[in-house]
Amino acid sequence: MTWNKWMGITLSSIMVTGLLTGCNTDQEVGKQDSANKPTAEANANLNKSGMPIVNEPIELTFFTGLAATNGSTPFEERLVYKEYAKMSNVNVKFQFIPFDSLTEKRNLALANGDYPDAFFTARMPAADLMRYGSEGAFVKVDEMLDYAPNLKGLMEKYPDLKKALTMPDGHIYSFPSFYSPEFLPMLIGTPLWVKQDYLDKMGLKEPKTIDEFYEFLKAAKTTDLNGNGQADELPYSGTGIGPLIDQLKGAWGVGNRGLGHKFVDVDPANGKLRFFRLTDNYRSMLQFLNKLYQEGLIDKDVFTQDGKTLYAKGAKGQLASTINPNPKTQFNGEGYFGLGALKGPNGDQMYTHIKVPMVWPGAFVITSKNKHPEATVRWMDHFFGDEGGTFFFMGKEGVSYTKQADGTLEYVDSIKNSPEGLTLDQALTKYVSWMGGSYPGYVQHSYFKGSESLPESVEAGEKAKPYAIKDLWYNFNYTEEETEFMSTIGTDIQNYINEMESKFITGAASFSEWDKYVKTATGMGLDRYMKVYQGAFERYDSN
């Protein structure tokens, strides 16, 4: 079946195919297992180390997710892949699938068994890694680590990476998108930014506590910060209320395992798992946010606006504080700096807005259709080393980047200041492919040049470091039975929690209803939710 015929297939045919696939799983596994075993000829052609990867050229086809910001230039025509094909003797054809239809087409391909040699930048979820990997549709990367010294070395250096990549059946089926745990600005991603000259105009110092942050917001509301003679200042604005919650909850001592676990953490009083979203401390934080909202210190549009609307407000100088990757790159906002961990009313001070270093577990997956799995493992693993990582993110020295006297790397001026007026992302599409995210690879500060590498972001990371959570959990992986529960009843519980929290903050629900709310959430199956979480945690902890 060709890719351009996918959209013509009805949902009912997808469901039928999925059922048939499930019925024939045992028969197919044997076929799939034998399909990806290399022939003697393929083995003779393979070099275990060094370049080229194979002596005689081979061709591979990748199902490839594509972000809208990544342009339409075929990857085969970009500098990195043209050069890599010469180096490796591996010629890759990338079949573009836009991110907005990626999930649908990826699911369809898996259900039909109509997929190529690998899934590249395809956001394969852990549940699919477990399901299709155990059925034999995906290659077991853990059995080929001799061909992946860079990934193997990272798992030895960061044991939590291995824990998070290992599925409940004990196997690893993918290469991840992995941020260096030492690159804290990347893990923070979106600090809580405050504009310095607005602080100066109000005669205030940098907020260090929740009370000082409140006083800053109050002063911002009544001061003509942008000097336009209008009362249009927004003390705080963002896209959704979640980012602000994630930035502030550490001041109430909750969320102590990072952004990968937004409902469960560890109770410091007894060391046991807790559903922290129903605790008294969390309620106190919601009451603080309700106070801000009722006093007009939070933009009323925060629940509905998108990034474009937010950045338009930033361009008008309306934002005294906000959350985004970097105001300078998002709306040319100058003079913003990131706040550190604010001290809370009970003395808690913890920086909790830290992402899981392994952002996408299934960023690259080799399928049973691949006749050169070892060569493909080698092809991908190169990008997880320092040399390959620099190549993947920066391109070729002297062409797309230069090395400065102090050893730092910089894109050439024609990329940074495009004569055609292109943005940085647009200019980079001739050379590399990482724009838009979800890529497989290893991100380090030395060669990554996104918003998170700018001086303001680096400074925010340094400020957060002393109070950053110490025991960051990576993602947990669930069995098929557990996945079924978490995707149904578990999701219902989470959606109910999110819905009610928004109501508490806006005042649509009174805090006098809190006990009733807790009882309702508990009755939806919270005991089972916590048992599933406990089981997944124990597997994770024992890997």
Coordinates of C-alpha atoms in Angstrom, one line a residue:
M1 CA 0.0 0.0 0.0
T2 CA 1.4 3.5 -0.9
W3 CA 1.5 6.3 1.7
N4 CA -0.8 8.6 -0.3
K5 CA -3.6 6.1 -0.1
W6 CA -3.8 6.0 3.7
M7 CA -6.3 8.8 4.0
G8 CA -8.8 6.9 1.9
I9 CA -9.1 4.1 4.3
T10 CA -12.0 4.2 6.7
L11 CA -11.9 3.9 10.4
S12 CA -13.9 0.7 10.3
S13 CA -11.2 -1.0 8.1
I14 CA -8.6 0.1 10.6
M15 CA -10.4 -1.5 13.4
V16 CA -10.9 -4.7 11.5
T17 CA -7.3 -4.9 10.5
G18 CA -6.3 -4.3 14.1
L19 CA -8.4 -7.2 15.2
L20 CA -7.1 -9.5 12.5
T21 CA -3.5 -8.5 13.4
G22 CA -4.2 -9.4 17.0
C23 CA -5.6 -12.8 16.1
N24 CA -2.6 -13.6 13.9
T25 CA 0.0 -12.3 16.3
D26 CA 1.6 -15.7 17.1
Q27 CA 2.0 -16.5 13.5
E28 CA 3.4 -13.1 12.6
V29 CA 5.9 -13.0 15.3
G30 CA 7.9 -15.9 13.9
K31 CA 7.8 -14.2 10.5
Q32 CA 8.9 -10.9 11.9
D33 CA 11.7 -12.3 14.0
S34 CA 13.2 -14.1 11.0
A35 CA 12.6 -11.1 8.7
N36 CA 15.1 -8.9 10.5
K37 CA 17.9 -11.4 10.8
P38 CA 20.6 -10.3 8.5
T39 CA 21.9 -12.6 5.7
A40 CA 25.5 -13.8 5.5
E41 CA 25.9 -11.3 2.7
A42 CA 24.6 -8.4 4.9
N43 CA 27.0 -9.4 7.7
A44 CA 29.9 -9.5 5.4
N45 CA 29.1 -6.1 4.2
L46 CA 28.9 -4.6 7.7
N47 CA 31.8 -2.9 9.5
K48 CA 31.4 -3.1 13.3
S49 CA 33.1 0.2 13.9
G50 CA 34.4 3.3 12.0
M51 CA 33.2 4.6 8.7
P52 CA 31.9 3.6 6.3
I53 CA 29.2 1.6 8.2
V54 CA 28.9 -0.8 5.2
N55 CA 31.3 -1.4 2.4
E56 CA 28.8 -1.6 -0.4
P57 CA 25.9 1.0 -0.3
I58 CA 22.6 0.1 1.1
E59 CA 19.2 1.8 1.0
L60 CA 16.8 2.3 3.9
T61 CA 13.4 4.0 4.1
F62 CA 12.2 5.9 7.2
F63 CA 8.7 6.9 8.2
T64 CA 9.5 10.5 9.3
G65 CA 7.5 12.9 11.4
L66 CA 7.8 16.6 10.2
A67 CA 7.2 19.7 12.2
A68 CA 5.6 22.7 10.4
T69 CA 8.7 24.8 11.4
N70 CA 11.0 22.3 9.7
G71 CA 10.2 23.4 6.2
S72 CA 9.6 21.1 3.2
T73 CA 13.1 20.6 2.0
P74 CA 13.6 16.8 1.7
F75 CA 16.0 15.6 4.4
E76 CA 18.0 13.8 1.6
E77 CA 18.9 17.3 0.3
R78 CA 20.1 18.7 3.6
L79 CA 23.8 18.9 4.3
V80 CA 23.9 16.5 7.2
Y81 CA 22.3 13.6 5.4
K82 CA 24.1 14.2 2.1
E83 CA 27.4 14.2 4.0
Y84 CA 26.4 11.2 6.2
A85 CA 25.4 9.1 3.1
K86 CA 28.9 9.6 1.7
M87 CA 30.5 8.8 5.1
S88 CA 28.4 5.8 5.9
N89 CA 27.4 4.3 2.5
V90 CA 23.8 4.2 4.0
N91 CA 21.3 6.0 1.8
V92 CA 18.1 6.9 3.5
K93 CA 14.8 7.9 2.0
F94 CA 12.7 9.9 4.4
Q95 CA 9.0 9.7 3.9
F96 CA 7.5 12.9 5.4
I97 CA 4.4 12.7 7.6
P98 CA 3.3 16.1 9.1
F99 CA 3.0 16.2 12.9
D100 CA -0.7 17.1 12.7
S101 CA -1.6 13.8 11.1
L102 CA 1.3 11.8 12.5
T103 CA -0.5 9.8 15.2
E104 CA -3.3 8.8 12.8
K105 CA -0.9 7.6 10.1
R106 CA 1.5 6.0 12.5
N107 CA -1.3 4.0 14.0
L108 CA -2.6 3.0 10.6
A109 CA 0.8 1.8 9.5
L110 CA 1.2 -0.3 12.7
A111 CA -2.3 -1.8 12.4
N112 CA -1.8 -2.7 8.8
G113 CA 1.8 -3.8 9.1
D114 CA 2.5 -1.3 6.2
Y115 CA 5.6 0.4 7.5
P116 CA 9.2 0.8 6.2
D117 CA 12.6 0.1 7.8
A118 CA 12.3 2.5 10.7
F119 CA 10.2 5.2 12.4
F120 CA 12.2 8.4 12.6
T121 CA 11.1 11.4 14.6
A122 CA 7.7 9.6 14.8
R123 CA 6.9 10.1 18.5
M124 CA 6.3 6.4 19.1
P125 CA 4.6 6.2 22.6
A126 CA 5.8 3.7 25.2
A127 CA 2.6 1.8 25.0
D128 CA 3.2 1.0 21.3
L129 CA 6.8 0.2 22.0
M130 CA 5.7 -2.4 24.5
R131 CA 2.8 -3.8 22.4
Y132 CA 4.4 -4.0 19.0
G133 CA 7.8 -4.7 20.3
S134 CA 6.6 -7.8 22.2
E135 CA 4.8 -8.9 19.1
G136 CA 8.0 -8.8 17.1
A137 CA 7.3 -5.8 14.9
F138 CA 10.3 -3.8 16.4
V139 CA 13.9 -4.8 16.7
K140 CA 15.3 -5.4 20.2
V141 CA 17.9 -2.7 20.5
D142 CA 19.2 -4.2 23.8
E143 CA 20.4 -7.3 21.9
M144 CA 22.4 -5.1 19.5
L145 CA 24.2 -2.7 22.0
D146 CA 27.6 -3.9 20.7
Y147 CA 26.7 -1.9 17.6
A148 CA 25.6 1.1 19.7
P149 CA 28.5 2.1 22.0
N150 CA 27.3 5.6 22.4
L151 CA 23.8 4.7 23.6
K152 CA 25.3 2.0 25.7
G153 CA 27.7 4.4 27.3
L154 CA 24.9 6.9 28.1
M155 CA 22.9 4.2 29.8
E156 CA 25.9 3.3 31.9
K157 CA 26.5 6.9 32.8
Y158 CA 22.8 7.6 33.4
P159 CA 21.1 4.4 34.8
D160 CA 17.7 6.1 34.8
L161 CA 17.9 6.3 31.0
K162 CA 18.1 2.6 30.8
K163 CA 15.3 2.2 33.4
A164 CA 13.0 4.4 31.3
L165 CA 13.9 2.8 28.0
T166 CA 13.3 -0.8 29.3
M167 CA 9.8 -2.0 28.7
P168 CA 8.0 -4.3 31.1
D169 CA 9.1 -7.4 29.1
G170 CA 12.7 -6.5 29.8
H171 CA 13.7 -5.3 26.3
I172 CA 14.6 -2.0 24.8
Y173 CA 13.0 -1.2 21.4
S174 CA 14.1 2.3 20.6
F175 CA 16.5 5.2 20.6
P176 CA 15.3 8.2 22.5
S177 CA 15.3 12.0 22.3
F178 CA 17.6 12.6 25.3
Y179 CA 18.6 15.9 27.0
S180 CA 21.8 15.9 29.0
P181 CA 20.9 15.9 32.7
E182 CA 23.7 18.5 33.2
F183 CA 22.0 20.9 30.7
L184 CA 19.6 22.3 33.2
P185 CA 18.3 25.2 31.1
M186 CA 17.1 22.6 28.6
L187 CA 15.3 20.6 31.3
I188 CA 13.7 23.8 32.7
G189 CA 12.7 24.8 29.2
T190 CA 10.3 27.6 30.1
P191 CA 11.3 29.6 33.2
L192 CA 9.1 32.2 34.9
W193 CA 10.4 35.4 33.4
V194 CA 10.3 38.9 35.0
K195 CA 11.3 42.1 33.2
Q196 CA 14.1 43.9 35.0
D197 CA 13.4 47.5 34.0
Y198 CA 9.8 47.0 35.1
L199 CA 11.1 46.0 38.6
D200 CA 13.3 49.1 38.6
K201 CA 10.4 51.3 37.6
M202 CA 8.4 50.0 40.6
G203 CA 11.3 50.3 42.9
L204 CA 11.3 46.6 43.7
K205 CA 14.0 43.9 44.0
E206 CA 13.9 40.4 42.5
P207 CA 11.1 38.4 44.2
K208 CA 12.6 35.6 46.3
T209 CA 9.4 34.5 48.1
I210 CA 5.8 33.9 47.3
D211 CA 4.8 37.0 49.2
E212 CA 7.3 39.1 47.3
F213 CA 6.1 37.7 44.0
Y214 CA 2.5 38.7 45.0
E215 CA 3.6 42.2 45.9
F216 CA 5.4 42.5 42.5
L217 CA 2.2 41.4 40.7
K218 CA 0.1 43.9 42.6
A219 CA 2.5 46.8 41.8
A220 CA 2.6 45.8 38.2
K221 CA -1.1 46.1 37.8
T222 CA -1.2 49.7 39.0
T223 CA 1.9 51.0 37.2
D224 CA 2.2 52.2 33.6
L225 CA 5.2 50.0 32.9
N226 CA 5.3 50.3 29.2
G227 CA 4.7 54.1 29.3
N228 CA 1.8 54.2 26.8
G229 CA -0.6 55.9 29.1
Q230 CA -3.0 53.0 29.2
A231 CA -3.8 50.5 32.0
D232 CA -3.0 47.5 29.8
E233 CA -0.2 46.0 31.9
L234 CA -0.6 42.3 32.6
P235 CA 1.2 41.2 35.9
Y236 CA 1.3 37.6 34.6
S237 CA 0.2 36.0 31.4
G238 CA 0.9 32.7 29.7
T239 CA -0.7 29.9 27.7
G240 CA -2.8 27.8 30.1
I241 CA -2.5 27.8 33.9
G242 CA -0.5 24.6 34.1
P243 CA 2.9 26.1 33.5
L244 CA 2.4 28.6 36.4
I245 CA 1.3 25.8 38.7
D246 CA 4.4 23.8 37.8
Q247 CA 6.6 26.8 38.5
L248 CA 5.0 27.5 41.9
K249 CA 4.1 24.2 43.4
G250 CA 7.6 23.6 44.8
A251 CA 7.0 26.6 47.2
W252 CA 4.3 24.4 48.8
G253 CA 6.5 21.3 48.8
V254 CA 4.7 19.2 46.2
G255 CA 5.7 17.8 42.8
N256 CA 9.1 16.6 44.0
R257 CA 9.8 14.1 41.2
G258 CA 9.6 16.5 38.2
L259 CA 7.3 17.3 35.3
G260 CA 7.1 13.7 34.1
H261 CA 4.9 12.9 37.1
K262 CA 2.3 15.6 37.5
F263 CA 0.0 13.8 39.8
V264 CA 2.1 11.5 42.0
D265 CA 5.3 12.2 43.9
V266 CA 6.8 10.9 47.2
D267 CA 5.6 12.0 50.6
P268 CA 8.8 13.2 52.4
A269 CA 7.1 12.3 55.8
N270 CA 7.0 8.6 55.1
G271 CA 8.8 7.9 51.8
K272 CA 5.6 6.5 50.2
L273 CA 4.0 7.4 46.9
R274 CA 1.3 10.1 47.2
F275 CA -1.3 11.6 44.9
F276 CA -0.2 15.1 45.7
R277 CA -3.0 16.9 43.8
L278 CA -5.4 16.3 46.6
T279 CA -3.2 17.2 49.5
D280 CA -3.7 20.2 51.9
N281 CA -0.5 21.9 50.6
Y282 CA -1.7 21.7 47.0
R283 CA -5.1 23.1 48.0
S284 CA -3.3 26.1 49.6
M285 CA -1.4 26.7 46.4
L286 CA -4.7 26.7 44.4
Q287 CA -6.1 29.2 46.9
F288 CA -3.1 31.5 46.3
L289 CA -3.8 31.3 42.5
N290 CA -7.5 32.0 43.1
K291 CA -6.4 35.1 45.0
L292 CA -4.2 36.2 42.1
Y293 CA -7.0 35.6 39.6
Q294 CA -9.7 37.3 41.6
E295 CA -7.5 40.4 42.0
G296 CA -6.8 40.6 38.3
L297 CA -3.1 39.7 38.6
I298 CA -3.4 36.8 36.2
D299 CA -4.5 37.5 32.6
K300 CA -8.1 36.5 32.2
D301 CA -7.2 35.0 28.8
V302 CA -4.7 32.6 30.3
F303 CA -7.0 29.6 29.9
T304 CA -7.8 30.1 26.3
Q305 CA -5.1 32.1 24.4
D306 CA -2.4 30.5 22.2
G307 CA 1.2 31.5 21.9
K308 CA 0.6 33.9 19.0
T309 CA -1.8 35.9 21.1
L310 CA 0.6 35.9 24.1
Y311 CA 3.6 37.0 22.1
A312 CA 1.6 39.8 20.5
K313 CA 0.9 41.1 24.0
G314 CA 4.6 40.7 24.8
A315 CA 5.6 42.8 21.7
K316 CA 3.4 45.6 23.1
G317 CA 5.3 45.5 26.4
Q318 CA 2.3 44.4 28.4
L319 CA 3.9 41.4 30.1
A320 CA 5.5 42.1 33.5
S321 CA 6.0 38.3 33.9
T322 CA 5.4 35.3 31.7
I323 CA 6.4 31.7 31.0
N324 CA 7.9 30.7 27.6
P325 CA 11.2 29.4 26.2
N326 CA 12.8 32.9 26.0
P327 CA 11.1 36.3 25.6
K328 CA 14.0 37.4 23.3
T329 CA 13.3 34.7 20.7
Q330 CA 9.5 34.6 21.1
F331 CA 8.6 38.3 20.9
N332 CA 11.9 40.2 20.9
G333 CA 11.4 40.8 24.6
E334 CA 14.6 42.4 26.0
G335 CA 15.6 42.6 29.7
Y336 CA 13.8 39.6 31.1
F337 CA 15.4 37.3 33.6
G338 CA 14.3 34.0 35.1
L339 CA 13.2 33.6 38.7
G340 CA 14.7 30.9 40.9
A341 CA 12.8 28.8 43.3
L342 CA 10.5 31.0 45.4
K343 CA 10.2 30.3 49.1
G344 CA 6.7 29.3 50.2
P345 CA 4.6 30.2 53.2
N346 CA 5.8 27.2 55.1
G347 CA 9.4 27.5 54.3
D348 CA 9.4 25.1 51.3
Q349 CA 11.7 26.1 48.5
M350 CA 12.1 23.6 45.6
Y351 CA 12.5 24.1 41.9
T352 CA 10.1 21.5 40.4
H353 CA 9.7 22.7 36.8
I354 CA 12.2 20.2 35.4
K355 CA 11.4 18.0 32.5
V356 CA 12.3 14.3 32.1
P357 CA 15.7 14.2 30.3
M358 CA 14.3 11.5 28.0
V359 CA 11.7 13.5 26.2
W360 CA 10.6 11.0 23.6
P361 CA 11.3 7.3 24.4
G362 CA 10.4 6.2 20.8
A363 CA 12.1 8.8 18.8
F364 CA 13.7 6.1 16.5
V365 CA 12.4 2.6 16.1
I366 CA 13.8 -0.1 13.8
T367 CA 11.1 -2.4 12.4
S368 CA 11.0 -6.1 11.4
K369 CA 11.0 -5.1 7.7
N370 CA 14.6 -3.9 8.0
K371 CA 17.1 -6.3 6.4
H372 CA 20.0 -4.3 7.8
P373 CA 19.2 -3.8 11.5
E374 CA 22.8 -3.7 12.7
A375 CA 23.8 -1.2 10.1
T376 CA 20.7 0.9 11.1
V377 CA 21.6 0.7 14.7
R378 CA 25.1 2.0 13.9
W379 CA 23.6 4.7 11.7
M380 CA 21.5 6.0 14.5
D381 CA 24.0 5.5 17.3
H382 CA 26.6 7.8 15.6
F383 CA 24.4 10.8 16.5
F384 CA 24.5 9.9 20.2
G385 CA 28.2 10.6 20.5
D386 CA 30.0 14.0 20.7
E387 CA 31.2 14.0 17.1
G388 CA 27.8 12.8 15.7
G389 CA 25.8 15.1 18.0
T390 CA 27.8 18.1 16.8
F391 CA 27.2 17.0 13.2
F392 CA 23.5 16.4 13.8
F393 CA 22.8 19.8 15.4
M394 CA 25.4 22.1 13.8
G395 CA 26.2 20.6 10.4
K396 CA 29.7 20.8 8.9
E397 CA 32.4 23.0 10.2
G398 CA 33.3 25.8 7.8
V399 CA 30.0 25.5 6.0
S400 CA 27.2 25.8 8.5
Y401 CA 29.2 26.7 11.7
T402 CA 32.6 27.9 12.9
K403 CA 34.6 27.2 16.0
Q404 CA 35.5 30.3 18.0
A405 CA 38.8 30.9 19.8
D406 CA 37.3 29.9 23.1
G407 CA 36.1 26.6 21.6
T408 CA 32.4 27.5 21.4
L409 CA 30.5 26.8 18.2
E410 CA 28.5 29.4 16.2
Y411 CA 26.4 29.2 13.1
V412 CA 27.8 31.1 10.2
D413 CA 26.5 34.6 9.7
S414 CA 24.4 33.7 6.7
I415 CA 22.3 31.5 9.0
K416 CA 22.2 33.8 12.0
N417 CA 21.5 36.9 9.8
S418 CA 19.9 35.5 6.7
P419 CA 20.2 37.8 3.6
E420 CA 16.8 36.6 2.5
G421 CA 15.3 37.6 5.8
L422 CA 14.7 34.0 6.9
T423 CA 14.3 33.0 10.6
L424 CA 17.0 30.9 12.1
D425 CA 14.8 27.8 11.7
Q426 CA 14.1 28.5 8.1
A427 CA 17.8 29.2 7.3
L428 CA 18.8 25.9 9.0
T429 CA 16.6 23.8 6.8
K430 CA 19.3 23.6 4.1
Y431 CA 21.7 22.0 6.6
V432 CA 20.0 20.1 9.5
S433 CA 16.7 18.7 10.6
W434 CA 16.3 19.1 14.4
M435 CA 14.0 22.1 14.2
G436 CA 10.5 21.4 15.7
G437 CA 11.8 18.8 18.1
S438 CA 10.9 15.1 18.7
Y439 CA 14.2 14.1 17.0
P440 CA 16.3 11.1 18.2
G441 CA 19.6 12.3 19.6
Y442 CA 21.6 13.5 22.5
V443 CA 21.3 17.2 23.4
Q444 CA 24.3 18.9 25.0
H445 CA 24.9 22.6 25.7
S446 CA 28.2 22.5 23.7
Y447 CA 26.5 22.0 20.4
F448 CA 22.8 22.9 20.9
K449 CA 21.9 26.5 19.8
G450 CA 18.3 26.9 20.7
S451 CA 16.5 29.4 23.0
E452 CA 17.7 27.3 26.0
S453 CA 21.4 28.1 25.1
L454 CA 21.0 31.9 25.3
P455 CA 22.7 33.7 28.2
E456 CA 19.4 34.5 29.9
S457 CA 18.4 30.8 29.9
V458 CA 21.8 29.6 31.1
E459 CA 21.6 32.2 34.0
A460 CA 18.1 30.9 34.9
G461 CA 19.5 27.4 35.0
E462 CA 22.3 28.4 37.3
K463 CA 19.8 30.1 39.6
A464 CA 17.6 27.1 39.8
K465 CA 20.4 24.6 40.4
P466 CA 20.7 24.9 44.2
Y467 CA 17.0 24.2 44.7
A468 CA 16.4 21.7 41.8
I469 CA 14.7 18.5 42.8
K470 CA 17.3 15.9 43.6
D471 CA 15.5 12.7 42.7
L472 CA 14.1 13.2 39.2
W473 CA 12.0 10.3 37.9
Y474 CA 12.1 9.5 34.3
N475 CA 8.9 8.0 32.7
F476 CA 7.4 4.8 33.9
N477 CA 6.4 2.1 31.5
Y478 CA 3.1 0.1 31.9
T479 CA 2.0 -3.4 30.9
E480 CA -0.9 -3.7 28.4
E481 CA -3.4 -4.2 31.2
E482 CA -2.0 -1.2 33.1
T483 CA -2.0 0.9 30.0
E484 CA -5.7 0.1 29.4
F485 CA -6.5 1.3 32.9
M486 CA -4.4 4.4 32.7
S487 CA -5.8 5.4 29.3
T488 CA -9.5 5.0 30.5
I489 CA -10.2 5.3 34.2
G490 CA -6.8 6.9 34.9
T491 CA -7.4 9.5 32.2
D492 CA -10.9 10.2 33.6
I493 CA -9.4 10.9 37.0
Q494 CA -6.8 13.2 35.6
N495 CA -9.2 15.1 33.4
Y496 CA -11.6 15.6 36.4
I497 CA -8.7 16.9 38.5
N498 CA -7.7 19.4 35.8
E499 CA -11.2 20.6 35.2
M500 CA -11.9 21.2 38.9
E501 CA -8.6 22.9 39.5
S502 CA -9.5 25.5 36.8
K503 CA -12.8 26.0 38.5
F504 CA -11.3 26.5 41.9
I505 CA -8.8 29.1 40.5
T506 CA -11.4 31.1 38.6
G507 CA -14.0 30.9 41.4
A508 CA -16.4 28.8 39.4
A509 CA -16.1 26.2 42.3
S510 CA -15.8 27.2 46.0
F511 CA -13.1 25.8 48.2
S512 CA -16.0 24.9 50.6
E513 CA -16.6 22.1 48.2
W514 CA -13.0 20.7 48.5
D515 CA -13.9 17.7 50.7
K516 CA -16.7 16.7 48.4
Y517 CA -14.3 17.1 45.4
V518 CA -11.6 14.9 47.1
K519 CA -14.3 12.2 47.9
T520 CA -15.5 12.2 44.3
A521 CA -12.0 11.9 42.8
T522 CA -11.2 9.1 45.3
G523 CA -14.3 7.3 44.4
M524 CA -13.4 7.3 40.6
G525 CA -10.8 4.6 41.2
L526 CA -7.9 6.4 42.9
D527 CA -6.9 3.3 44.9
R528 CA -6.5 1.3 41.7
Y529 CA -4.6 4.2 40.1
M530 CA -2.1 4.3 42.9
K531 CA -1.6 0.5 42.8
V532 CA -0.8 0.7 39.1
Y533 CA 1.6 3.5 39.8
Q534 CA 3.2 1.6 42.5
G535 CA 3.7 -1.4 40.3
A536 CA 5.2 0.6 37.5
F537 CA 7.5 2.4 40.0
E538 CA 8.7 -0.9 41.4
R539 CA 9.6 -2.2 38.0
Y540 CA 11.4 1.1 37.1
D541 CA 13.3 1.1 40.4
S542 CA 14.4 -2.5 40.0
N543 CA 15.7 -2.2 36.4

